[in-house]
Amino acid sequence: MASNKGGVTFALIIVLLVSVAFGYILTSPTGGGLQPSKNPTKYTQYVNLGADAAGWEYNYNTSLRNPVLNVVSGTKVVFNITEMDGAPHNLYIAYDGKYTSSLFQQLVVDQKSSPKKIEGSTNYQILSTAQITQTIGHKTQGNYPFFKDGIYTYWCSIHYATMVGLLIVNSTSSTSTSFVALHAYHGEGPSHVYNQSTYSTHISNVLVTLERAIKTVE
Amino acid sequence: MSTTELLILASVIGSLVAILVFAIYYLAVSKSESMSLTAKEEGYTDSNAYWREQLYGKPRPLSWSIFSYDDAKSIGLRYIFTSILFLFIAGAFGVMMRVSLFDPNPVIIQPIIYNILMTQHATLMIYMFAIGAALGFGYYLLPTQLRLKRDNMGHWSSVAYWLWVLGGTLFVISRSSMRWYLYPPLSLQLLPTGAGTYNWLAIIAMELIFIGVTMAAVIVLKVIFIDRADDIPLSKMPVFAWAIVFTLIMLLSSDEPLMVGLGMLFYDFFNPVFFTTSTSTPLTFAVLFWFWGHPIVYIAVIPYFGLMYDIITRFSKTPVYSYFSGVFSLGLLMILSELVWGHHLLNSGLGIDWVLFFTTASFIVVIPSALTVFNMIGTLWKAEKIRLTTPMLFVINAILDFIVGGVLGVMLANQSVNEVAHGTYFVTGHFHFIFVGLTLGVTMATFYLLYPTFSNGRVYDERLAKWHFYITAFGSMLMSVSWAIGGYLGMPRAVAGYFAQFQVYQDSAIIGGVIIGIGQLVFLYNIAKSWLAHPTTDPYNILEYRTETNQEIGGGE
């Protein structure tokens, strides 16, 4: 560079690296994000969940961990969260797509192998660490209006491998507005009780139940 | 894209990268082999020591071999040219932000991209450009100005440089959008809608930058205090050396809180116990940050004051009007900068006692600033003849911009004004007056002054350089004035859109920002074009050397 090309080389390096950096930043993922709709909701449903690092406890029952929640579209779901173990927790939801049994299976099975899936770009924080205080027994409330049909994941971003479950929104359901709480046992769960084969049997049972429910509706 | 296509693409890119890496490795190794062979023939076992001795005291032009040598001047060249590279990257981000505000609604780029651009612009400008150029000029100028007795920490400086570069690169790669002050809980949200998916990488990058800068600061202080020639007492050092001393002491005494805070922030990703739980508060982090955050903005100013003193004395051919008050005011700035950090948190509920303390301390900063400004004006006043070369024009414009920006800053120090103005473009206008007018301007002035040395005896095109100056000065003034007026009327800052009533201020700021960008392109063209010519002068610049021939050129034609 000591020759008379030094300035040109420097200018070219600058132009090249500025273009690379510029292109890199401008193509960043911008994920639209979930935003709660402002439309009036038809129903309100309450879900009681205990925040425990071993898994969300449905109705504070330690044997009903990480339930699959069924919701009719147009429902405002109010999450009553109770701190169970004193560890920091929060509550996120993400929209994963229109309901299909293959997507359901993929979500249920893949969450164990690749928890990254739930860190998708379209998610929303319902409750933060500061709101679910680390005081055991502290109760707090957060809500989200569900309008769009499909599968949603709800999880705690700190214990994403254990505290994760699904929420299914269905607009055609006329059976009832109550929840069908089912055991999913994804994540680490109580693995000392359920071995791998009982786990898979359980998943297929869940799928059969859900498909039957959807068929009766259609 | 199918799996096959993806595999083909990945292997092609992988091979090209591997070839490039191997070529660089081959060139570096063969260069270092030949260097150690030469050193061995001369009877040296340490090749670096031999080359440091060979290069001692000579003007160092820019060449690829600055990456092989590790004498202070090579390290200085690395810092200077890398910081100018980052200036252009961050500047391009800044111009893109301006252009995107052409419409009141964010239609050109999405708000998330705008936030990323803003974070990158701020962080790269401060950490990679302002600190980098200050360290670079320190490494480059001090060995000759202080006639070093020894220059023996090159390896450490080299490691510090590469840590700093790695940190800056990783920060760009992280695509963080957490703003330069990294507040939790935003910085803990690893989502594109939060602080960016790879924000944890940005925290690591910041920590690397800090380690690199801290190492370099210790080495430069050691160079000044221990290695300078015996016949140069502290009281005879150039003002620039004093400015570097104060800057680096300030840096070393205030960056530890944030280094610790960054570690705690990183821990919070896994187990948020420090800043976002019910028993803690995000304000804890804000205090840790601003304890460093105020000194760092003075790092972008104090070394450049030193350079301004030196440049003014060269072109007006008089000594500094009052050497003692010049050095004293820089020292006072150092002490006060550690005491005024709370004025960034005046509206955060620190309590009226603290607010009064920080407001008063911020007003007292006027004293050393005014001492500095009047000292410079006094030096110019005493001169019989002032040569208005391009570096001199940049320095005079820096004094003007510093006065305007400083007055806006004093207004902001008033708690009642701060309450309404702290979230507006008024603040942006205040610090861009100083950062563009003074930090960028004095860097360019020094670069022009050192151009014959960098390019081994070539001179820059005076006409293009003057154009560069006038364009930059006008664009900077237009942009910052529009921001200050719009901000005073309530234009919110740091958002991707604005209310249509502020259209006129945003539009004039866009024009100003684009004009600044065009000015830097003129600079780049000037550098490339002038380097192609034959050397016409000696490579001894007037900032470091006194020779018979270099007194009249000042770097230009």
PDB file of C-alpha atoms in Angstrom, chain B residues 201-413:
ATOM      1  CA  LEU B 201     -23.888 -11.274  21.470  1.00  0.00           C
ATOM      2  CA  ALA B 202     -24.038  -7.483  21.691  1.00  0.00           C
ATOM      3  CA  ILE B 203     -23.407  -7.667  25.455  1.00  0.00           C
ATOM      4  CA  ILE B 204     -20.349  -9.884  24.846  1.00  0.00           C
ATOM      5  CA  ALA B 205     -19.189  -7.483  22.108  1.00  0.00           C
ATOM      6  CA  MET B 206     -19.430  -4.515  24.482  1.00  0.00           C
ATOM      7  CA  GLU B 207     -17.425  -6.398  27.086  1.00  0.00           C
ATOM      8  CA  LEU B 208     -14.714  -7.168  24.472  1.00  0.00           C
ATOM      9  CA  ILE B 209     -14.561  -3.512  23.451  1.00  0.00           C
ATOM     10  CA  PHE B 210     -14.173  -2.544  27.097  1.00  0.00           C
ATOM     11  CA  ILE B 211     -11.358  -5.021  27.708  1.00  0.00           C
ATOM     12  CA  GLY B 212      -9.513  -3.839  24.588  1.00  0.00           C
ATOM     13  CA  VAL B 213      -9.937  -0.154  25.358  1.00  0.00           C
ATOM     14  CA  THR B 214      -8.924  -0.591  29.007  1.00  0.00           C
ATOM     15  CA  MET B 215      -5.730  -2.433  28.019  1.00  0.00           C
ATOM     16  CA  ALA B 216      -4.835   0.216  25.453  1.00  0.00           C
ATOM     17  CA  ALA B 217      -5.543   2.997  27.974  1.00  0.00           C
ATOM     18  CA  VAL B 218      -3.159   1.494  30.526  1.00  0.00           C
ATOM     19  CA  ILE B 219      -0.426   1.116  27.887  1.00  0.00           C
ATOM     20  CA  VAL B 220      -0.759   4.689  26.613  1.00  0.00           C
ATOM     21  CA  LEU B 221      -0.651   6.046  30.180  1.00  0.00           C
ATOM     22  CA  LYS B 222       2.488   3.980  30.776  1.00  0.00           C
ATOM     23  CA  VAL B 223       3.989   5.397  27.580  1.00  0.00           C
ATOM     24  CA  ILE B 224       3.321   8.958  28.733  1.00  0.00           C
ATOM     25  CA  PHE B 225       4.368   8.683  32.370  1.00  0.00           C
ATOM     26  CA  ILE B 226       7.254   6.182  32.258  1.00  0.00           C
ATOM     27  CA  ASP B 227       8.627   6.085  28.716  1.00  0.00           C
ATOM     28  CA  ARG B 228       8.829   9.762  27.723  1.00  0.00           C
ATOM     29  CA  ALA B 229      12.279  11.338  27.246  1.00  0.00           C
ATOM     30  CA  ASP B 230      14.021  12.468  30.416  1.00  0.00           C
ATOM     31  CA  ASP B 231      14.334  16.066  29.228  1.00  0.00           C
ATOM     32  CA  ILE B 232      10.575  16.487  28.774  1.00  0.00           C
ATOM     33  CA  PRO B 233       9.056  17.197  32.201  1.00  0.00           C
ATOM     34  CA  LEU B 234       5.296  16.888  32.659  1.00  0.00           C
ATOM     35  CA  SER B 235       5.035  20.675  32.568  1.00  0.00           C
ATOM     36  CA  LYS B 236       6.590  20.806  29.070  1.00  0.00           C
ATOM     37  CA  MET B 237       4.407  18.144  27.476  1.00  0.00           C
ATOM     38  CA  PRO B 238       2.200  19.168  24.535  1.00  0.00           C
ATOM     39  CA  VAL B 239      -1.395  19.911  25.582  1.00  0.00           C
ATOM     40  CA  PHE B 240      -2.463  16.901  23.529  1.00  0.00           C
ATOM     41  CA  ALA B 241      -0.444  14.588  25.803  1.00  0.00           C
ATOM     42  CA  TRP B 242      -2.148  16.127  28.840  1.00  0.00           C
ATOM     43  CA  ALA B 243      -5.536  15.716  27.180  1.00  0.00           C
ATOM     44  CA  ILE B 244      -4.820  12.030  26.571  1.00  0.00           C
ATOM     45  CA  VAL B 245      -3.673  11.614  30.196  1.00  0.00           C
ATOM     46  CA  PHE B 246      -6.899  13.098  31.558  1.00  0.00           C
ATOM     47  CA  THR B 247      -9.066  11.169  29.114  1.00  0.00           C
ATOM     48  CA  LEU B 248      -7.514   7.829  29.920  1.00  0.00           C
ATOM     49  CA  ILE B 249      -7.515   8.354  33.689  1.00  0.00           C
ATOM     50  CA  MET B 250     -11.190   9.248  33.352  1.00  0.00           C
ATOM     51  CA  LEU B 251     -11.798   6.133  31.251  1.00  0.00           C
ATOM     52  CA  LEU B 252      -9.977   3.841  33.659  1.00  0.00           C
ATOM     53  CA  SER B 253     -11.733   5.221  36.715  1.00  0.00           C
ATOM     54  CA  SER B 254     -15.269   4.978  35.381  1.00  0.00           C
ATOM     55  CA  ASP B 255     -15.620   2.009  33.042  1.00  0.00           C
ATOM     56  CA  GLU B 256     -15.494  -0.682  35.738  1.00  0.00           C
ATOM     57  CA  PRO B 257     -19.074  -0.104  36.985  1.00  0.00           C
ATOM     58  CA  LEU B 258     -20.456  -0.752  33.519  1.00  0.00           C
ATOM     59  CA  MET B 259     -18.154  -3.742  32.923  1.00  0.00           C
ATOM     60  CA  VAL B 260     -19.558  -5.272  36.118  1.00  0.00           C
ATOM     61  CA  GLY B 261     -23.068  -4.151  35.131  1.00  0.00           C
ATOM     62  CA  LEU B 262     -22.720  -5.876  31.745  1.00  0.00           C
ATOM     63  CA  GLY B 263     -21.722  -9.093  33.502  1.00  0.00           C
ATOM     64  CA  MET B 264     -24.804  -8.851  35.720  1.00  0.00           C
ATOM     65  CA  LEU B 265     -26.936  -8.095  32.657  1.00  0.00           C
ATOM     66  CA  PHE B 266     -25.589 -11.186  30.908  1.00  0.00           C
ATOM     67  CA  TYR B 267     -26.397 -13.284  33.989  1.00  0.00           C
ATOM     68  CA  ASP B 268     -29.925 -11.888  33.868  1.00  0.00           C
ATOM     69  CA  PHE B 269     -30.508 -13.652  30.538  1.00  0.00           C
ATOM     70  CA  PHE B 270     -30.363 -16.972  32.354  1.00  0.00           C
ATOM     71  CA  ASN B 271     -31.598 -16.067  35.796  1.00  0.00           C
ATOM     72  CA  PRO B 272     -33.010 -12.554  36.052  1.00  0.00           C
ATOM     73  CA  VAL B 273     -32.184 -11.719  39.662  1.00  0.00           C
ATOM     74  CA  PHE B 274     -30.436  -8.362  39.292  1.00  0.00           C
ATOM     75  CA  PHE B 275     -32.467  -5.799  37.390  1.00  0.00           C
ATOM     76  CA  THR B 276     -36.036  -6.928  36.643  1.00  0.00           C
ATOM     77  CA  THR B 277     -37.296  -8.719  39.735  1.00  0.00           C
ATOM     78  CA  SER B 278     -39.686  -7.290  42.289  1.00  0.00           C
ATOM     79  CA  THR B 279     -36.860  -6.601  44.735  1.00  0.00           C
ATOM     80  CA  SER B 280     -34.646  -4.727  42.249  1.00  0.00           C
ATOM     81  CA  THR B 281     -35.104  -1.929  39.771  1.00  0.00           C
ATOM     82  CA  PRO B 282     -33.906  -1.186  36.232  1.00  0.00           C
ATOM     83  CA  LEU B 283     -32.738   2.166  37.619  1.00  0.00           C
ATOM     84  CA  THR B 284     -29.870   0.269  39.259  1.00  0.00           C
ATOM     85  CA  PHE B 285     -28.520  -0.498  35.823  1.00  0.00           C
ATOM     86  CA  ALA B 286     -29.141   3.038  34.606  1.00  0.00           C
ATOM     87  CA  VAL B 287     -26.966   4.350  37.442  1.00  0.00           C
ATOM     88  CA  LEU B 288     -24.212   1.839  36.659  1.00  0.00           C
ATOM     89  CA  PHE B 289     -24.417   2.814  33.006  1.00  0.00           C
ATOM     90  CA  TRP B 290     -24.407   6.577  33.364  1.00  0.00           C
ATOM     91  CA  PHE B 291     -21.576   6.525  35.866  1.00  0.00           C
ATOM     92  CA  TRP B 292     -19.606   5.480  32.788  1.00  0.00           C
ATOM     93  CA  GLY B 293     -21.947   7.011  30.230  1.00  0.00           C
ATOM     94  CA  HIS B 294     -21.162  10.607  31.031  1.00  0.00           C
ATOM     95  CA  PRO B 295     -17.355  10.266  31.092  1.00  0.00           C
ATOM     96  CA  ILE B 296     -17.519   8.471  27.746  1.00  0.00           C
ATOM     97  CA  VAL B 297     -19.069  11.460  25.999  1.00  0.00           C
ATOM     98  CA  TYR B 298     -16.194  13.572  27.344  1.00  0.00           C
ATOM     99  CA  ILE B 299     -13.780  11.026  25.872  1.00  0.00           C
ATOM    100  CA  ALA B 300     -15.160  12.170  22.532  1.00  0.00           C
ATOM    101  CA  VAL B 301     -14.237  15.766  23.414  1.00  0.00           C
ATOM    102  CA  ILE B 302     -11.174  16.131  25.689  1.00  0.00           C
ATOM    103  CA  PRO B 303      -8.511  14.514  23.418  1.00  0.00           C
ATOM    104  CA  TYR B 304      -9.818  16.597  20.553  1.00  0.00           C
ATOM    105  CA  PHE B 305      -9.413  19.755  22.658  1.00  0.00           C
ATOM    106  CA  GLY B 306      -5.757  18.745  22.984  1.00  0.00           C
ATOM    107  CA  LEU B 307      -5.436  18.328  19.216  1.00  0.00           C
ATOM    108  CA  MET B 308      -7.145  21.688  18.675  1.00  0.00           C
ATOM    109  CA  TYR B 309      -4.591  23.438  20.928  1.00  0.00           C
ATOM    110  CA  ASP B 310      -1.737  21.813  19.034  1.00  0.00           C
ATOM    111  CA  ILE B 311      -3.158  22.596  15.585  1.00  0.00           C
ATOM    112  CA  ILE B 312      -3.933  26.215  16.504  1.00  0.00           C
ATOM    113  CA  THR B 313      -0.380  26.805  17.751  1.00  0.00           C
ATOM    114  CA  ARG B 314       1.067  25.339  14.544  1.00  0.00           C
ATOM    115  CA  PHE B 315      -0.931  27.525  12.178  1.00  0.00           C
ATOM    116  CA  SER B 316      -0.846  30.736  14.195  1.00  0.00           C
ATOM    117  CA  LYS B 317       2.825  30.269  15.144  1.00  0.00           C
ATOM    118  CA  THR B 318       2.318  31.344  18.756  1.00  0.00           C
ATOM    119  CA  PRO B 319       2.492  29.313  21.949  1.00  0.00           C
ATOM    120  CA  VAL B 320      -0.751  28.534  23.764  1.00  0.00           C
ATOM    121  CA  TYR B 321      -2.136  31.708  25.362  1.00  0.00           C
ATOM    122  CA  SER B 322      -2.080  30.148  28.827  1.00  0.00           C
ATOM    123  CA  TYR B 323      -0.608  26.658  28.971  1.00  0.00           C
ATOM    124  CA  PHE B 324      -1.435  26.237  32.670  1.00  0.00           C
ATOM    125  CA  SER B 325      -5.090  27.223  32.419  1.00  0.00           C
ATOM    126  CA  GLY B 326      -5.449  25.049  29.322  1.00  0.00           C
ATOM    127  CA  VAL B 327      -4.167  21.962  31.124  1.00  0.00           C
ATOM    128  CA  PHE B 328      -5.964  22.915  34.323  1.00  0.00           C
ATOM    129  CA  SER B 329      -9.334  23.255  32.602  1.00  0.00           C
ATOM    130  CA  LEU B 330      -8.917  19.845  30.930  1.00  0.00           C
ATOM    131  CA  GLY B 331      -8.177  18.362  34.358  1.00  0.00           C
ATOM    132  CA  LEU B 332     -11.211  20.102  35.824  1.00  0.00           C
ATOM    133  CA  LEU B 333     -13.325  18.678  32.992  1.00  0.00           C
ATOM    134  CA  MET B 334     -12.070  15.219  33.941  1.00  0.00           C
ATOM    135  CA  ILE B 335     -13.064  15.613  37.584  1.00  0.00           C
ATOM    136  CA  LEU B 336     -16.442  17.207  36.838  1.00  0.00           C
ATOM    137  CA  SER B 337     -17.325  14.576  34.243  1.00  0.00           C
ATOM    138  CA  GLU B 338     -17.286  12.002  37.035  1.00  0.00           C
ATOM    139  CA  LEU B 339     -19.712  14.082  39.094  1.00  0.00           C
ATOM    140  CA  VAL B 340     -22.416  15.053  36.628  1.00  0.00           C
ATOM    141  CA  TRP B 341     -23.587  11.627  35.395  1.00  0.00           C
ATOM    142  CA  GLY B 342     -26.893  12.040  37.242  1.00  0.00           C
ATOM    143  CA  HIS B 343     -28.076  14.762  34.842  1.00  0.00           C
ATOM    144  CA  HIS B 344     -28.951  11.973  32.404  1.00  0.00           C
ATOM    145  CA  LEU B 345     -31.410  10.674  35.015  1.00  0.00           C
ATOM    146  CA  LEU B 346     -32.907  13.961  36.216  1.00  0.00           C
ATOM    147  CA  ASN B 347     -36.441  12.712  35.528  1.00  0.00           C
ATOM    148  CA  SER B 348     -35.989   9.213  36.931  1.00  0.00           C
ATOM    149  CA  GLY B 349     -36.897   9.966  40.517  1.00  0.00           C
ATOM    150  CA  LEU B 350     -33.477  10.335  42.109  1.00  0.00           C
ATOM    151  CA  GLY B 351     -34.917  12.842  44.559  1.00  0.00           C
ATOM    152  CA  ILE B 352     -34.657  16.623  44.743  1.00  0.00           C
ATOM    153  CA  ASP B 353     -31.369  16.653  46.693  1.00  0.00           C
ATOM    154  CA  TRP B 354     -29.567  14.634  44.057  1.00  0.00           C
ATOM    155  CA  VAL B 355     -31.192  16.608  41.246  1.00  0.00           C
ATOM    156  CA  LEU B 356     -29.952  19.858  42.810  1.00  0.00           C
ATOM    157  CA  PHE B 357     -26.462  18.425  43.162  1.00  0.00           C
ATOM    158  CA  PHE B 358     -26.263  17.177  39.582  1.00  0.00           C
ATOM    159  CA  THR B 359     -27.802  20.341  38.147  1.00  0.00           C
ATOM    160  CA  THR B 360     -25.299  22.510  40.015  1.00  0.00           C
ATOM    161  CA  ALA B 361     -22.389  20.295  39.024  1.00  0.00           C
ATOM    162  CA  SER B 362     -23.521  20.464  35.387  1.00  0.00           C
ATOM    163  CA  PHE B 363     -23.590  24.248  35.524  1.00  0.00           C
ATOM    164  CA  ILE B 364     -20.039  24.259  36.935  1.00  0.00           C
ATOM    165  CA  VAL B 365     -18.841  22.400  33.819  1.00  0.00           C
ATOM    166  CA  VAL B 366     -19.274  25.757  32.058  1.00  0.00           C
ATOM    167  CA  ILE B 367     -16.151  27.054  33.841  1.00  0.00           C
ATOM    168  CA  PRO B 368     -13.549  24.665  32.346  1.00  0.00           C
ATOM    169  CA  SER B 369     -15.351  24.676  28.981  1.00  0.00           C
ATOM    170  CA  ALA B 370     -15.278  28.471  28.828  1.00  0.00           C
ATOM    171  CA  LEU B 371     -11.639  28.497  29.980  1.00  0.00           C
ATOM    172  CA  THR B 372     -10.780  26.191  27.093  1.00  0.00           C
ATOM    173  CA  VAL B 373     -12.714  28.165  24.514  1.00  0.00           C
ATOM    174  CA  PHE B 374     -11.339  31.544  25.627  1.00  0.00           C
ATOM    175  CA  ASN B 375      -7.843  30.103  25.802  1.00  0.00           C
ATOM    176  CA  MET B 376      -8.116  29.030  22.169  1.00  0.00           C
ATOM    177  CA  ILE B 377      -9.578  32.360  21.124  1.00  0.00           C
ATOM    178  CA  GLY B 378      -6.809  34.106  23.082  1.00  0.00           C
ATOM    179  CA  THR B 379      -4.172  32.096  21.233  1.00  0.00           C
ATOM    180  CA  LEU B 380      -5.715  33.108  17.914  1.00  0.00           C
ATOM    181  CA  TRP B 381      -6.009  36.716  19.122  1.00  0.00           C
ATOM    182  CA  LYS B 382      -2.312  36.953  19.923  1.00  0.00           C
ATOM    183  CA  ALA B 383      -1.210  35.535  16.569  1.00  0.00           C
ATOM    184  CA  GLU B 384       0.243  37.956  14.071  1.00  0.00           C
ATOM    185  CA  LYS B 385      -0.827  35.853  11.109  1.00  0.00           C
ATOM    186  CA  ILE B 386      -3.278  32.969  11.005  1.00  0.00           C
ATOM    187  CA  ARG B 387      -3.002  30.597   8.049  1.00  0.00           C
ATOM    188  CA  LEU B 388      -6.502  29.425   7.134  1.00  0.00           C
ATOM    189  CA  THR B 389      -5.577  25.980   5.844  1.00  0.00           C
ATOM    190  CA  THR B 390      -8.215  23.261   5.844  1.00  0.00           C
ATOM    191  CA  PRO B 391      -7.207  21.844   9.265  1.00  0.00           C
ATOM    192  CA  MET B 392      -7.366  25.351  10.717  1.00  0.00           C
ATOM    193  CA  LEU B 393     -10.835  25.927   9.239  1.00  0.00           C
ATOM    194  CA  PHE B 394     -12.046  22.687  10.796  1.00  0.00           C
ATOM    195  CA  VAL B 395     -10.665  23.733  14.187  1.00  0.00           C
ATOM    196  CA  ILE B 396     -12.230  27.207  14.085  1.00  0.00           C
ATOM    197  CA  ASN B 397     -15.556  25.655  13.108  1.00  0.00           C
ATOM    198  CA  ALA B 398     -15.133  23.226  16.008  1.00  0.00           C
ATOM    199  CA  ILE B 399     -14.808  26.137  18.442  1.00  0.00           C
ATOM    200  CA  LEU B 400     -17.990  27.697  17.040  1.00  0.00           C
ATOM    201  CA  ASP B 401     -19.947  24.442  17.130  1.00  0.00           C
ATOM    202  CA  PHE B 402     -18.708  23.702  20.631  1.00  0.00           C
ATOM    203  CA  ILE B 403     -19.960  27.064  21.867  1.00  0.00           C
ATOM    204  CA  VAL B 404     -23.425  26.582  20.351  1.00  0.00           C
ATOM    205  CA  GLY B 405     -23.697  22.935  21.436  1.00  0.00           C
ATOM    206  CA  GLY B 406     -22.362  23.785  24.875  1.00  0.00           C
ATOM    207  CA  VAL B 407     -24.933  26.530  25.423  1.00  0.00           C
ATOM    208  CA  LEU B 408     -27.707  24.099  24.455  1.00  0.00           C
ATOM    209  CA  GLY B 409     -26.198  21.656  26.967  1.00  0.00           C
ATOM    210  CA  VAL B 410     -26.263  24.219  29.778  1.00  0.00           C
ATOM    211  CA  MET B 411     -29.919  24.867  29.005  1.00  0.00           C
ATOM    212  CA  LEU B 412     -30.581  21.133  29.341  1.00  0.00           C
ATOM    213  CA  ALA B 413     -28.810  21.022  32.698  1.00  0.00           C
TER     214      ALA B 413
END
